[in-house]
CSV table of C-alpha atoms in Angstrom, one decimal:
chain,number,residue,atom,x,y,z
F,1,MET,CA,60.0,-52.3,-3.1
F,2,ARG,CA,56.0,-53.2,-3.6
F,3,ASP,CA,53.4,-51.1,-4.0
F,4,HIS,CA,49.6,-52.1,-3.7
F,5,PRO,CA,48.0,-51.9,-7.1
F,6,HIS,CA,45.1,-49.9,-5.8
F,7,GLU,CA,44.7,-46.6,-7.3
F,8,GLY,CA,44.7,-43.4,-5.2
F,9,ALA,CA,46.2,-42.1,-2.2
F,10,ALA,CA,44.2,-42.7,0.5
F,11,ALA,CA,45.3,-40.7,3.8
F,12,PRO,CA,46.0,-42.7,6.8
F,13,GLY,CA,42.8,-41.9,8.3
F,14,GLU,CA,40.8,-43.1,5.0
F,15,HIS,CA,40.4,-46.6,5.7
F,16,GLY,CA,37.9,-49.1,4.5
F,17,GLY,CA,40.0,-51.2,2.1
F,18,PRO,CA,38.4,-54.8,0.9
F,19,LEU,CA,37.5,-57.1,3.8
F,20,ASP,CA,34.9,-59.5,3.9
F,21,GLU,CA,32.2,-59.6,6.4
F,22,GLY,CA,33.7,-63.0,7.8
F,23,ALA,CA,36.9,-61.2,8.4
F,24,SER,CA,35.7,-59.7,12.0
F,25,GLY,CA,36.6,-61.6,15.0
F,26,SER,CA,33.1,-62.7,16.1
F,27,HIS,CA,32.2,-64.0,12.8
F,28,ARG,CA,35.6,-65.8,12.2
F,29,ASP,CA,36.1,-69.5,13.0
F,30,PRO,CA,39.0,-69.8,15.6
F,31,ALA,CA,40.6,-72.7,13.7
F,32,ASP,CA,40.9,-70.2,10.8
F,33,VAL,CA,43.1,-68.0,12.8
F,34,PRO,CA,47.0,-68.9,12.2
F,35,GLU,CA,49.0,-69.2,15.2
F,36,GLU,CA,51.4,-66.9,14.0
F,37,TRP,CA,51.4,-64.4,10.9
F,38,HIS,CA,54.7,-62.8,9.7
F,39,GLY,CA,54.9,-60.2,7.2
F,40,ARG,CA,57.5,-57.7,6.0
F,41,ALA,CA,58.1,-54.9,3.9
F,42,THR,CA,61.4,-53.6,2.1
F,43,ASN,CA,62.4,-50.4,0.3
F,44,ARG,CA,65.7,-50.8,-1.8
F,45,VAL,CA,65.8,-46.9,-2.3
F,46,GLN,CA,67.0,-46.8,1.4
F,47,TRP,CA,70.3,-48.7,0.5
F,48,LEU,CA,70.8,-45.5,-2.0
F,49,LEU,CA,70.7,-43.0,0.9
F,50,ALA,CA,72.7,-45.4,3.0
F,51,GLY,CA,75.3,-45.2,0.1
F,52,ILE,CA,75.2,-41.5,0.7
F,53,GLY,CA,75.8,-41.8,4.1
F,54,ALA,CA,78.7,-44.3,3.8
F,55,ALA,CA,80.3,-41.6,1.3
F,56,CYS,CA,80.1,-38.9,4.1
F,57,LEU,CA,81.6,-41.0,6.6
F,58,ALA,CA,84.5,-42.2,4.4
F,59,LEU,CA,85.1,-38.3,3.4
F,60,GLY,CA,85.3,-37.4,7.1
F,61,ILE,CA,88.0,-40.1,7.4
F,62,GLU,CA,89.5,-39.2,4.5
F,63,LEU,CA,89.8,-35.8,5.6
F,64,ALA,CA,91.3,-36.8,9.1
F,65,VAL,CA,94.0,-39.1,7.6
F,66,ASP,CA,95.3,-37.0,4.5
F,67,SER,CA,94.9,-33.5,5.2
F,68,ALA,CA,97.6,-31.3,7.0
F,69,TRP,CA,96.7,-30.3,10.4
F,70,THR,CA,99.4,-27.4,10.8
F,71,THR,CA,97.2,-24.6,9.4
F,72,GLY,CA,93.4,-24.1,9.6
F,73,LEU,CA,92.8,-26.6,12.3
F,74,ALA,CA,89.5,-25.3,13.6
F,75,PRO,CA,87.6,-25.3,10.1
F,76,LEU,CA,89.3,-28.9,9.2
F,77,LEU,CA,88.2,-30.2,12.4
F,78,MET,CA,84.8,-29.1,12.0
F,79,SER,CA,84.6,-30.5,8.6
F,80,VAL,CA,86.0,-34.1,9.8
F,81,VAL,CA,83.4,-33.9,12.7
F,82,GLY,CA,80.7,-32.7,10.4
F,83,CYS,CA,81.0,-35.4,7.6
F,84,VAL,CA,81.4,-38.3,10.1
F,85,LEU,CA,78.3,-37.2,12.3
F,86,ALA,CA,76.3,-36.6,9.0
F,87,GLY,CA,77.5,-39.9,7.6
F,88,LEU,CA,76.8,-42.0,10.8
F,89,LEU,CA,73.3,-40.2,11.1
F,90,VAL,CA,72.3,-41.1,7.6
F,91,LEU,CA,73.6,-44.6,8.0
F,92,PHE,CA,71.5,-45.5,11.0
F,93,GLY,CA,68.3,-43.5,9.8
F,94,THR,CA,68.5,-45.4,6.5
F,95,LEU,CA,69.6,-48.8,7.4
F,96,ALA,CA,67.3,-49.0,10.5
F,97,PHE,CA,64.6,-48.8,7.8
F,98,VAL,CA,65.6,-50.7,5.1
F,99,HIS,CA,62.9,-53.5,6.0
F,100,VAL,CA,60.3,-53.9,8.7
F,101,ALA,CA,59.3,-57.4,9.9
F,102,VAL,CA,55.9,-58.0,11.8
F,103,ARG,CA,54.8,-60.8,13.6
F,104,VAL,CA,51.5,-61.4,15.3
F,105,ASP,CA,50.8,-64.4,17.5
F,106,LYS,CA,48.2,-65.0,20.1
F,107,ASP,CA,49.2,-62.3,22.5
F,108,CYS,CA,50.7,-59.4,21.0
F,109,LEU,CA,51.9,-57.6,17.6
F,110,GLU,CA,55.7,-57.1,17.3
F,111,VAL,CA,57.3,-54.7,14.8
F,112,ARG,CA,61.3,-55.0,14.2
F,113,CYS,CA,63.1,-52.5,12.1
F,114,GLY,CA,66.1,-53.0,9.9
F,115,HIS,CA,68.7,-55.9,10.3
F,116,MET,CA,69.5,-55.4,14.0
F,117,GLY,CA,65.8,-55.0,14.9
F,118,LEU,CA,65.6,-51.4,16.3
F,119,PRO,CA,63.8,-49.7,16.8
F,120,ARG,CA,61.2,-52.2,18.1
F,121,ARG,CA,57.6,-51.9,19.2
F,122,ARG,CA,55.3,-54.8,20.8
F,123,ILE,CA,51.7,-54.1,21.3
F,124,PRO,CA,49.6,-56.5,23.3
F,125,LEU,CA,46.6,-57.4,21.4
F,126,GLU,CA,44.6,-56.7,24.7
F,127,ASN,CA,45.1,-53.0,23.9
F,128,VAL,CA,43.8,-53.4,20.4
F,129,VAL,CA,40.3,-52.2,20.0
F,130,GLY,CA,40.4,-52.0,15.7
F,131,ALA,CA,42.5,-53.2,13.1
F,132,ASP,CA,41.9,-51.7,9.6
F,133,PHE,CA,43.5,-52.0,6.1
F,134,ALA,CA,44.7,-48.9,4.4
F,135,PRO,CA,45.4,-49.7,0.5
F,136,ARG,CA,47.6,-46.9,-0.2
F,137,VAL,CA,49.8,-45.0,2.7
F,138,THR,CA,52.8,-42.8,1.2
F,139,PRO,CA,55.6,-41.1,3.0
F,140,ARG,CA,54.0,-37.8,2.2
F,141,HIS,CA,51.3,-38.6,4.6
F,142,TRP,CA,53.7,-38.9,7.5
F,143,GLY,CA,56.4,-36.4,6.4
F,144,GLY,CA,59.1,-38.9,5.3
F,145,TRP,CA,60.3,-42.5,6.0
F,146,GLY,CA,60.9,-44.1,9.2
F,147,TYR,CA,59.4,-44.1,12.5
F,148,ARG,CA,57.3,-41.3,12.5
F,149,TRP,CA,54.7,-39.3,15.0
F,150,ARG,CA,52.0,-36.7,14.0
F,151,PRO,CA,49.5,-35.4,16.6
F,152,GLU,CA,46.6,-35.7,14.7
F,153,GLN,CA,47.5,-39.3,13.1
F,154,GLY,CA,49.3,-41.2,15.8
F,155,THR,CA,52.3,-43.0,15.1
F,156,ALA,CA,53.5,-45.0,12.2
F,157,VAL,CA,56.4,-47.1,10.6
F,158,VAL,CA,56.8,-46.2,7.1
F,159,VAL,CA,59.4,-47.8,5.0
F,160,ARG,CA,57.6,-47.7,1.7
F,161,ARG,CA,54.5,-46.4,0.0
F,162,GLY,CA,51.7,-49.1,-0.6
F,163,GLU,CA,49.3,-51.2,1.9
F,164,ALA,CA,49.4,-51.0,5.5
F,165,VAL,CA,47.6,-52.2,8.8
F,166,VAL,CA,46.1,-49.2,11.0
F,167,LEU,CA,45.6,-50.4,14.7
F,168,ARG,CA,43.2,-48.3,16.9
F,169,LEU,CA,44.2,-48.8,20.4
F,170,GLY,CA,42.3,-48.6,23.6
F,171,ASP,CA,44.0,-45.3,24.7
F,172,GLY,CA,42.4,-43.5,21.5
F,173,ARG,CA,45.9,-43.5,19.6
F,174,SER,CA,46.8,-45.3,16.4
F,175,PHE,CA,49.5,-47.2,15.0
F,176,THR,CA,50.1,-47.5,11.1
F,177,ILE,CA,52.8,-50.1,9.6
F,178,THR,CA,53.4,-50.6,6.1
F,179,VAL,CA,53.7,-54.1,5.4
F,180,ASP,CA,52.8,-56.4,2.6
F,181,ASP,CA,49.9,-58.7,2.8
F,182,ALA,CA,48.1,-56.3,5.1
F,183,GLU,CA,44.9,-57.7,4.5
F,184,ASN,CA,45.6,-61.1,6.0
F,185,ALA,CA,47.4,-59.1,8.6
F,186,VAL,CA,44.4,-57.3,9.4
F,187,ARG,CA,42.3,-60.5,9.3
F,188,CYS,CA,44.4,-62.4,11.7
F,189,ILE,CA,44.4,-59.5,14.4
F,190,ARG,CA,40.7,-59.2,14.4
F,191,GLY,CA,40.5,-63.0,14.7
F,192,ARG,CA,42.7,-62.8,17.5
F,193,CYS,CA,41.0,-59.9,19.3
F,194,GLY,CA,37.6,-62.0,18.8
F,195,ILE,CA,39.2,-65.1,20.2
F,196,ASP,CA,40.7,-63.3,23.3
F,197,LYS,CA,37.5,-61.4,23.9
F,198,GLY,CA,35.5,-64.5,23.6
F,199,ARG,CA,37.8,-66.3,26.1
F,200,SER,CA,37.7,-63.4,28.3
F,201,ALA,CA,34.0,-63.1,28.6
F,202,GLY,CA,33.5,-66.8,29.1
F,203,ALA,CA,36.0,-66.9,31.9
């Protein structure tokens, strides 16, 4: 798990991380913008939580197999179902956010969570009106890990505390992703949006 070395705990709305003036799309040479940018972030603590989920699931199976069903059927059934459901929910909720992979190409930004790539979100760059670097985002800002939504802040994928990319979208909403090397991601997004806008204006 990698945390950005910047001190302080900037809230998701407090951006302004160090990006040079040439990072904006209007000043950036198109040749400097990579064809694709790939980034990811990992949280090993999630594996511990996944282990707890697996233990709950195993306990439910153990109760179902080894317990005597002749007496107290209803309480035992509720215990089995409760353990199995809790285990499955914890396993899905943690394994889906053990890591996040982000890809930026000429058309869109794509976010894939977990080993199965779910949940997934694809944002066309034509819908992006701004991209900011947030030096330190924590689960506390969003009420926990995972895929989060808060009416005053927008949507976020938070897999660990540290640096993040904050997209400002044309509909007024925002989307935050905790990802390593977020500054270069912001430069790439700004450059791509600048290239696209320039081409559209010249068309």
